[in-house]
């Protein structure tokens, strides 16, 4: 059985030996995950999978994923300020079975997110990671006991950072004040607009946030991590809007998760929309009573935007892999020239990504008639054919770069403040630095304000990916039009099977309109924020909006590429009708055979809307592996 999501592993494994270090994804490791057989739903579109199709992912681990905590965390935490002391080691192992993923705060990958979000596999919590969560929470309470002002703990948030919630020890009265503040913080921040988030997106953001909590720097109570696990495994999906984030942590969206955990608002449970209180009762869960820094832990992260970006990465990787196959078939439909893809050509201008894309094209065309001379073959083809390896290779490189930076985001803490157990100030550290450090018996570490909620390091390559995908769209539409033009193919006009059939005379308008949308969606999100929250929040990235645009662009591209495939298949079929013995490539021949099971040869005029949708679905489900 071929698994639709396994393509990424095969693709990168085939390319790794020739890639430069900046082009490579993180190190690979297997993690089989199995879908529940239901239809997957993406953000803004639906994907109907074959009954046998499984959401099989292969996990990529961070390069330092097997390092001990005492080494890995010490090397990143000192920063000239402190050194790591007394931190328990991580397990160094990740536990996966065919239907379970163990989270430990490190090594979570985009394929694993997809497996949890769209495949509905359950998660478990690594005990060592939970120990770090407890240590971080204990440190937070010790800071309060020591009288250190902590944002979101004993002080307010936003412009209200000058407001005192409680002082000193956690007395029963102080706890009551803290619980009231946390509940009201979640209620007041649950503010959004627009359509509701689909269930797979809610699952994705919850597994991302859970994993970043398990890093052990958030100050979360262990109960909060356990509640994320329970919501995922019991399939309780908080109802939340999709428009509200300025791109500096998605607080107004993610607060709805906390609202549901408290038993307020609505959720989807057992396939039904119901009050969260009823769902918790049915599931045997008690409402969460948020305390200490729980409200900030739940809502102050970039998990929503990161989930959208993870979907964009996954879907773009697959799109680009199947696009190679379609372009190769288009080249056969054109009777095109393989010269631009030859190794000798790409070695004299050695861009690794371009070379890999060219090699992939030639692999699809192994055994094709294009390797034999043809009197009708042009010396040089239109640029949309000749530069395909540059266009696809550049987009592949950009999605790989985004993926690496995004996997840093989903395996580290973006909390403010950070509650970092097990570190001490360096000798001679300035008083301002020492102010953040706590020592209370066995509890030691630092509670430090951060700007780690800033997602710009991966939002910038997200913009670059959008630009690159815009080029992919324009090139595909250009090839589609030229495949219907006798000047280039020496076939019938609009690929008509006879003199009376109109064939593809009008369908190219669809490609043109979709490309118009894609060119707009490919533009970077320009953010000139109005200072808000009492003028203290004066920056924004629009990360969620930017990720949503790229995801929509990718979905449009499946239609654009599907229209190209319709033309390429029709052109090749016309050539086969004229020359039945014409040899197709190993990959392109299989592509045409599979496609014809969904979309038959256009032998007479028929409504083309069903063909367009079938082509879209075919590419969505196609195994993109080499």
Coordinates of C-alpha atoms in Angstrom, one line a residue, residues 478-489 491-495 504 508 567 571:
X478 CA 1.8 29.5 -19.2
X479 CA 2.5 25.8 -20.0
X480 CA -1.3 25.1 -20.0
X481 CA -1.9 27.8 -22.6
X482 CA 1.0 26.7 -24.8
X483 CA -0.2 23.1 -24.7
X484 CA -3.4 24.2 -26.4
X485 CA -1.5 26.1 -29.1
X486 CA -0.6 24.3 -32.3
X487 CA 2.4 26.6 -32.9
X488 CA 4.2 24.9 -30.0
X489 CA 2.7 21.4 -30.0
X491 CA -1.3 19.2 -32.4
X492 CA -4.9 20.3 -33.0
X493 CA -6.0 23.7 -31.7
X494 CA -7.2 23.5 -28.0
X495 CA -6.2 19.8 -28.2
X504 CA -10.3 23.2 -24.2
X508 CA -8.0 28.2 -19.8
X567 CA -4.0 19.6 -21.0
X571 CA -1.8 16.2 -25.6

